Short mmCIF file of C-alpha atoms in Angstrom, two decimals:
data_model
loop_
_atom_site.label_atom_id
_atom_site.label_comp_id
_atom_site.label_asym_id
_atom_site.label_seq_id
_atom_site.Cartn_x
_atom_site.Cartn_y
_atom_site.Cartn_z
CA UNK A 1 22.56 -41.64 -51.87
CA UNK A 2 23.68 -38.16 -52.65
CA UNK A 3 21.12 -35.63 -52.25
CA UNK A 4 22.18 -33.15 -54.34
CA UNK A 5 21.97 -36.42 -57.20
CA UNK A 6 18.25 -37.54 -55.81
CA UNK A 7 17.23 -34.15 -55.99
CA UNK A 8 18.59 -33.85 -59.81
CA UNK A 9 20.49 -31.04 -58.51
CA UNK A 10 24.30 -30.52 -60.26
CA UNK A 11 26.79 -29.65 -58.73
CA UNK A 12 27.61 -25.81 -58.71
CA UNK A 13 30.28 -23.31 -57.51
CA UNK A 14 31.06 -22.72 -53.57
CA UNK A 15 28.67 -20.86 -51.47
CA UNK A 16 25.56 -21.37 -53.96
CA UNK A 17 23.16 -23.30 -51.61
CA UNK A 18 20.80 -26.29 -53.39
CA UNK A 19 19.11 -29.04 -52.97
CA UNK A 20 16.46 -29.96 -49.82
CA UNK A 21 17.47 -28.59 -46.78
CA UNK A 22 20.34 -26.80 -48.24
CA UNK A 23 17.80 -24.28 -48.89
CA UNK A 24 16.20 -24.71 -45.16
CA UNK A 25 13.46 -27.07 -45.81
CA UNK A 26 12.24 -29.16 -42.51
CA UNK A 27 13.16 -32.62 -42.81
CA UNK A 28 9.88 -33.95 -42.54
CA UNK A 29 9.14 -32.13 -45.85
CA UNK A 30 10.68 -35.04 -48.63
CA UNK A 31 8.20 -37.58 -46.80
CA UNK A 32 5.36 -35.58 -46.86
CA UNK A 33 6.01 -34.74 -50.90
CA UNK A 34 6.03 -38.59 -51.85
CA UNK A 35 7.36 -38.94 -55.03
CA UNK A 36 6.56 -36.22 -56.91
CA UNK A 37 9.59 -34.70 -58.46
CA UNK A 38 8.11 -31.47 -59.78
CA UNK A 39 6.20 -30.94 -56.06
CA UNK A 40 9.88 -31.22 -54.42
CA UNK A 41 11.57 -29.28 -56.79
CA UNK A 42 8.86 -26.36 -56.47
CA UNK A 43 9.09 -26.25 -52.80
CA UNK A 44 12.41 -26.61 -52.41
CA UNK A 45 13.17 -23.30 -55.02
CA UNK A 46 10.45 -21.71 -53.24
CA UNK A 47 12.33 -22.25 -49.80
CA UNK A 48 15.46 -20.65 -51.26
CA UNK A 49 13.94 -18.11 -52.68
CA UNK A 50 12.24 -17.13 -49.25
CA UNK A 51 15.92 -17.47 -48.35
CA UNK A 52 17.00 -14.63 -50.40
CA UNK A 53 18.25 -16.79 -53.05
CA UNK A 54 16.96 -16.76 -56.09
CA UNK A 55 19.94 -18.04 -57.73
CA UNK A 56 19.83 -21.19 -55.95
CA UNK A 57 16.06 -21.23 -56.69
CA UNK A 58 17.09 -20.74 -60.08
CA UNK A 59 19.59 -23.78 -60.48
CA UNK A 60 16.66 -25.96 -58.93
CA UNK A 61 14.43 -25.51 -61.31
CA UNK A 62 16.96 -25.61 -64.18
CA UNK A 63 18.49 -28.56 -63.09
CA UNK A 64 14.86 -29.93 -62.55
CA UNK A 65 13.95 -29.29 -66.14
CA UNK A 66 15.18 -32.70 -67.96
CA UNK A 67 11.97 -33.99 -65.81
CA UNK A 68 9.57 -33.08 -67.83
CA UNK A 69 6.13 -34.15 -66.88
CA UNK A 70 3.79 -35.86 -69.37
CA UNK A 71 0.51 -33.83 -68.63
CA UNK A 72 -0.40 -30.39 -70.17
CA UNK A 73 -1.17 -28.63 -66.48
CA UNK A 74 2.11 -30.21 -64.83
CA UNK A 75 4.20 -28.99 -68.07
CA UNK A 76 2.71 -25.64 -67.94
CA UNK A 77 3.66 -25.00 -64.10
CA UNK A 78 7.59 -26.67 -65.11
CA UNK A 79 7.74 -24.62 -68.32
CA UNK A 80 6.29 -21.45 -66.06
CA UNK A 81 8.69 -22.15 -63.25
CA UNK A 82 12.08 -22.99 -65.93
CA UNK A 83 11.28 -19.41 -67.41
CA UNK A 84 11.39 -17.64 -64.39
CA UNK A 85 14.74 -19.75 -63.74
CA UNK A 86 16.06 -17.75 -66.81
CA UNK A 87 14.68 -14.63 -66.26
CA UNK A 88 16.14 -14.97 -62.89
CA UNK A 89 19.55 -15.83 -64.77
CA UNK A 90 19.02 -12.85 -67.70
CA UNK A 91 18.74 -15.33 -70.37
CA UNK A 92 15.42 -13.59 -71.69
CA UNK A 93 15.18 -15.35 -74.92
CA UNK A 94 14.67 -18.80 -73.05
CA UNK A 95 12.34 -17.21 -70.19
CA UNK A 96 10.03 -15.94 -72.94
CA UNK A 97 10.17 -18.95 -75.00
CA UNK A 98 9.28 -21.54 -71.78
CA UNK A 99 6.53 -18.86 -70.53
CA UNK A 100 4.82 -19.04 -73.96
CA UNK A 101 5.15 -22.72 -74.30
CA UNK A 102 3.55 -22.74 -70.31
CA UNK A 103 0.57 -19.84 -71.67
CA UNK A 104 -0.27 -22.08 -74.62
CA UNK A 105 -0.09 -25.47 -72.28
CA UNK A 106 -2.85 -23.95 -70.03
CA UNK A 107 -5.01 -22.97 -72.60
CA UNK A 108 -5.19 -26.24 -73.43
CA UNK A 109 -5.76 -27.59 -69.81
CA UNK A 110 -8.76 -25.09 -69.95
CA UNK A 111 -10.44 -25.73 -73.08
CA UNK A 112 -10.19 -29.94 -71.64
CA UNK A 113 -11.77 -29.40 -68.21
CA UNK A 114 -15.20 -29.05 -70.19
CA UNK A 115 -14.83 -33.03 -71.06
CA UNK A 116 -12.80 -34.09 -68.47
CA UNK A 117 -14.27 -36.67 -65.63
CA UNK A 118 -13.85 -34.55 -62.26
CA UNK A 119 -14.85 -37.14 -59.27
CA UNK A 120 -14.85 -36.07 -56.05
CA UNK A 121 -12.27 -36.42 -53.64
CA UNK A 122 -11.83 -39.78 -52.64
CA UNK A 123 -11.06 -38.39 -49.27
CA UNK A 124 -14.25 -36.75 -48.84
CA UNK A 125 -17.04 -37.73 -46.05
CA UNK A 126 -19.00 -41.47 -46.63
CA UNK A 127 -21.98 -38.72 -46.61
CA UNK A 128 -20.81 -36.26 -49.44
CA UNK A 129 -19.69 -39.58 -51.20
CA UNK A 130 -23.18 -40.81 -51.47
CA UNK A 131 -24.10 -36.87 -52.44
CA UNK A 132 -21.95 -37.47 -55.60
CA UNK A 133 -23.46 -40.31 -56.12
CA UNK A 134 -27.23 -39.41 -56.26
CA UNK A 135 -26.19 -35.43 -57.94
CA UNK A 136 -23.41 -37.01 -59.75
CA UNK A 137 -24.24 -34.26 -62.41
CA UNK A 138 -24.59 -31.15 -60.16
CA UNK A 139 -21.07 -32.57 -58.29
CA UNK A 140 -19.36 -32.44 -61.78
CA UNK A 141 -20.32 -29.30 -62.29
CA UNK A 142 -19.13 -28.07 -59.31
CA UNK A 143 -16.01 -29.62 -59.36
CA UNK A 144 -14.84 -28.47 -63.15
CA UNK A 145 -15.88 -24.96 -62.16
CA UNK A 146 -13.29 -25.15 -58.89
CA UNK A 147 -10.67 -26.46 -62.45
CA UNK A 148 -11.32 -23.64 -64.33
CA UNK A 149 -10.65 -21.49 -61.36
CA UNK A 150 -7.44 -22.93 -60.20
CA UNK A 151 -6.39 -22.95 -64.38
CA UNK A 152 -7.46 -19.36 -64.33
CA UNK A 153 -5.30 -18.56 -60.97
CA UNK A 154 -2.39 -20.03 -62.85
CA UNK A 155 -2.60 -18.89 -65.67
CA UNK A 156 -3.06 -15.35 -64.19
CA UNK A 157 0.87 -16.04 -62.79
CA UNK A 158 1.64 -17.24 -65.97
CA UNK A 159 0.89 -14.13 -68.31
CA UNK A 160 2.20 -12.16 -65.32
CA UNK A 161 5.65 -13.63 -65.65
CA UNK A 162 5.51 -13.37 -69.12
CA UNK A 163 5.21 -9.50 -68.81
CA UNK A 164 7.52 -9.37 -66.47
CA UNK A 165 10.16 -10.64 -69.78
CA UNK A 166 8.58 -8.29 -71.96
CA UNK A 167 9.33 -5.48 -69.47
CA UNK A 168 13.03 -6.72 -68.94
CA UNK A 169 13.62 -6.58 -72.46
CA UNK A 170 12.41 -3.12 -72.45
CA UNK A 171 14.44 -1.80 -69.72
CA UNK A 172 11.98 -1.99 -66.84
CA UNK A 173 10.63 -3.99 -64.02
CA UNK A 174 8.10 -1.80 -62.76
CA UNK A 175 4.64 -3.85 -63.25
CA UNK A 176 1.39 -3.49 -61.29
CA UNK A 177 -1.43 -6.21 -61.07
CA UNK A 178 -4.77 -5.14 -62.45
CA UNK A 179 -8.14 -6.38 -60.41
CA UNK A 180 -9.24 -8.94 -62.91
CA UNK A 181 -5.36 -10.70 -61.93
CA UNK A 182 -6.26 -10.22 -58.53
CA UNK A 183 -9.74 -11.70 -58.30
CA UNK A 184 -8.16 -15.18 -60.86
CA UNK A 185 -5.42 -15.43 -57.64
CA UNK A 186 -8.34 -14.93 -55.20
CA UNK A 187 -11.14 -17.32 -56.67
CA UNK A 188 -7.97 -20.00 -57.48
CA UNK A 189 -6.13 -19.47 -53.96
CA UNK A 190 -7.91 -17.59 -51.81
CA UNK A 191 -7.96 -13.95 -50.99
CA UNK A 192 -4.56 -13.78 -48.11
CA UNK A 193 -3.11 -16.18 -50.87
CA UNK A 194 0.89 -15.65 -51.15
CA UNK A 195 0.68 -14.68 -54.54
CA UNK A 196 -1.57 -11.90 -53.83
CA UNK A 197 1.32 -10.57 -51.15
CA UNK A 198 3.57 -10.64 -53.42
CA UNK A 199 2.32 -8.69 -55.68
CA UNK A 200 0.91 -6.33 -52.79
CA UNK A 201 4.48 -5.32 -52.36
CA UNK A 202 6.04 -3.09 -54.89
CA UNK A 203 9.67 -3.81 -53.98
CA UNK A 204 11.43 -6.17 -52.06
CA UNK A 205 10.83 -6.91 -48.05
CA UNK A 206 10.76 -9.39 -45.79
CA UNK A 207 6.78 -10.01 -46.41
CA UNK A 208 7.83 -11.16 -50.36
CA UNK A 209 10.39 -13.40 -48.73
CA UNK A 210 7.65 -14.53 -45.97
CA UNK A 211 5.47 -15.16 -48.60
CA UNK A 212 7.51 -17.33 -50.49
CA UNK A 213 8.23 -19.31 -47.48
CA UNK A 214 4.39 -19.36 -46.63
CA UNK A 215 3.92 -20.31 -50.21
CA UNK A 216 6.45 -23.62 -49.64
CA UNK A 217 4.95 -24.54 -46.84
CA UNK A 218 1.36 -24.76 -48.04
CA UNK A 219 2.69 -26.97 -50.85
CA UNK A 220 4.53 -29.18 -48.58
CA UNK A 221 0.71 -29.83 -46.34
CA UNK A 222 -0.97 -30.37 -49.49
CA UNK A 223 1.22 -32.68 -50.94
CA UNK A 224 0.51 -36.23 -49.91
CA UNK A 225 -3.49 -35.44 -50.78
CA UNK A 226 -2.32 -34.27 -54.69
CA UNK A 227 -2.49 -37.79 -56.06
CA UNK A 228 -1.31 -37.73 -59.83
CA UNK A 229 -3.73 -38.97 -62.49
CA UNK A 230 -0.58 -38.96 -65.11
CA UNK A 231 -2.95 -38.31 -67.92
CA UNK A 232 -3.56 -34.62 -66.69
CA UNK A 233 -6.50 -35.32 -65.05
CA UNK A 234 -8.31 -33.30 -62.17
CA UNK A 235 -5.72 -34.27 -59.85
CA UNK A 236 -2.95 -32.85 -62.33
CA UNK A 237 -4.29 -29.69 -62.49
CA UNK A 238 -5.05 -29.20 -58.77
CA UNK A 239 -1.42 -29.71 -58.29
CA UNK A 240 0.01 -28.05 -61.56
CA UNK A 241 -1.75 -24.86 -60.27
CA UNK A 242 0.00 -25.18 -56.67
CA UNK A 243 3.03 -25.41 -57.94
CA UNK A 244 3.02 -22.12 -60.22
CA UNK A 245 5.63 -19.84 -59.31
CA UNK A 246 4.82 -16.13 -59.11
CA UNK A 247 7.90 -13.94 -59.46
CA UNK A 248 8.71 -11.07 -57.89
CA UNK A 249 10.70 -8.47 -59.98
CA UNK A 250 13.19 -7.85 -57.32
CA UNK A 251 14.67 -11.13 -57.76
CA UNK A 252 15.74 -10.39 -61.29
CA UNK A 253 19.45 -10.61 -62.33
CA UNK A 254 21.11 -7.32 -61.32
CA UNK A 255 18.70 -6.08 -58.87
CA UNK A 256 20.54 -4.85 -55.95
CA UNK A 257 18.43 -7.64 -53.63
CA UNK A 258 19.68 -10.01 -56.38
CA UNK A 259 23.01 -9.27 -56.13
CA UNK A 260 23.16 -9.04 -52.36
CA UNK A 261 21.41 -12.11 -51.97
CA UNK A 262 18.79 -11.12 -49.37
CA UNK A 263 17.58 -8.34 -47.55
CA UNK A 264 17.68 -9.85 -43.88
#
């Protein structure tokens, strides 16, 4: 089979790299994403844009957007990752309108992890089973709080791309993270998190595009433990928070890195 047609990926003009491994993925990575579409697609923009190609990152996601998931979390991280395909592409209008549809989508997700059954990992030890077991309660608890953080993380990138749109449409890029975005990306991902170097860098260098690529790769290790529930269960969020996109403003349309493709 084609793999620019397994991939969902169009076909586009010369020299515009997409698809897996077009983009420099390792070949091991398809197997280890299963058969999550959304998972591939986010990795595989992810690896382009640690490429220097946000275009091609662009195109992914686009192309990748007629996939629609079912569940709240998983449409929140496409809609969030589609609008930063169109602010990526100018086409502000559509950016704002799939970031607010992605803002409202994780609200949602929040507000539900009160009521929503969290077991424990399936792959966790016979002994922390039988913990869950006997404090099923107390392991609940635990586990919705770890929800609200990784919903809190995302939605943290979320409201950050959507300023990013306001601030295009203004004239400006220039943005900086306040501590309360900071700790959400910290308690959600962990303090040396990508997104957190991201932001740590005002304008473009190789760390963004290192941490893009470091970003990929932590998706593609993950991936064959984020088991779908379909009905945007625990496992849905987990992985609709992973997949979140944080953009950098340097990779907007006519940003000299933009235009010149990379910086390497």
């Amino acid at each position: 089979m084609d793999r620019a047609l397994f991939w969902g990926v169009s076909r586009v003009a010369p020299g515009v790299k997409t698809g897996l491994n077009a983009a420099g993925a390792k070949r091991s990575e398809p197997e280890n994403l299963g058969s999550n579409y959304w998972m591939k697609a986010s990795v595989d923009g992810l690896i382009a844009m640690a490429d220097g190609r946000p275009n091609a990152a662009a195109h992914i996601w686009l192309a990748a957007a007629g996939e629609m998931p079912l569940s709240a979390p998983l449409r929140a991280a496409a809609n969030n990752n589609v609008g930063i395909a169109h602010l990526i592409r100018a086409n502000r209008q559509e950016a704002s309108r799939h970031l607010a549809l992605a803002q409202q989508q994780w609200a949602s997700t929040r507000e539900s992890i009160a009521s929503l059954d969290a077991p424990i990992a399936t792959r966790s030890s016979a002994f922390h089973l039988r913990l869950a077991i006997d404090h099923h309660e107390a392991f609940t608890g635990i586990r919705r709080r770890r929800l609200k953080e990784l919903s809190a993380g995302a939605e943290a990138i979320t409201a950050w791309n959507g300023q990013i749109a306001l601030a295009s449409e203004a004239g400006g890029n220039a943005m900086r993270a306040d501590q309360s975005m900071i700790d959400a990306l910290a308690a959600a991902y962990g303090p040396q998190c990508p997104d957190i170097q991201i932001l740590s860098e005002p304008s473009m260098t190789d760390g963004v595009l290192k941490a893009y690529r470091s970003k990929a790769d932590a998706l593609t290790r993950s991936g064959p433990r984020l088991h779908l529930d379909s009905e945007g269960g625990a496992a849905d969020i987990e992985c609709a928070a992973r997949i979140t996109v944080l953009l950098h403003s340097g990779l907007l349309a006519g940003s000299p890195f933009n235009e010149t493709g990379t910086t390497r």
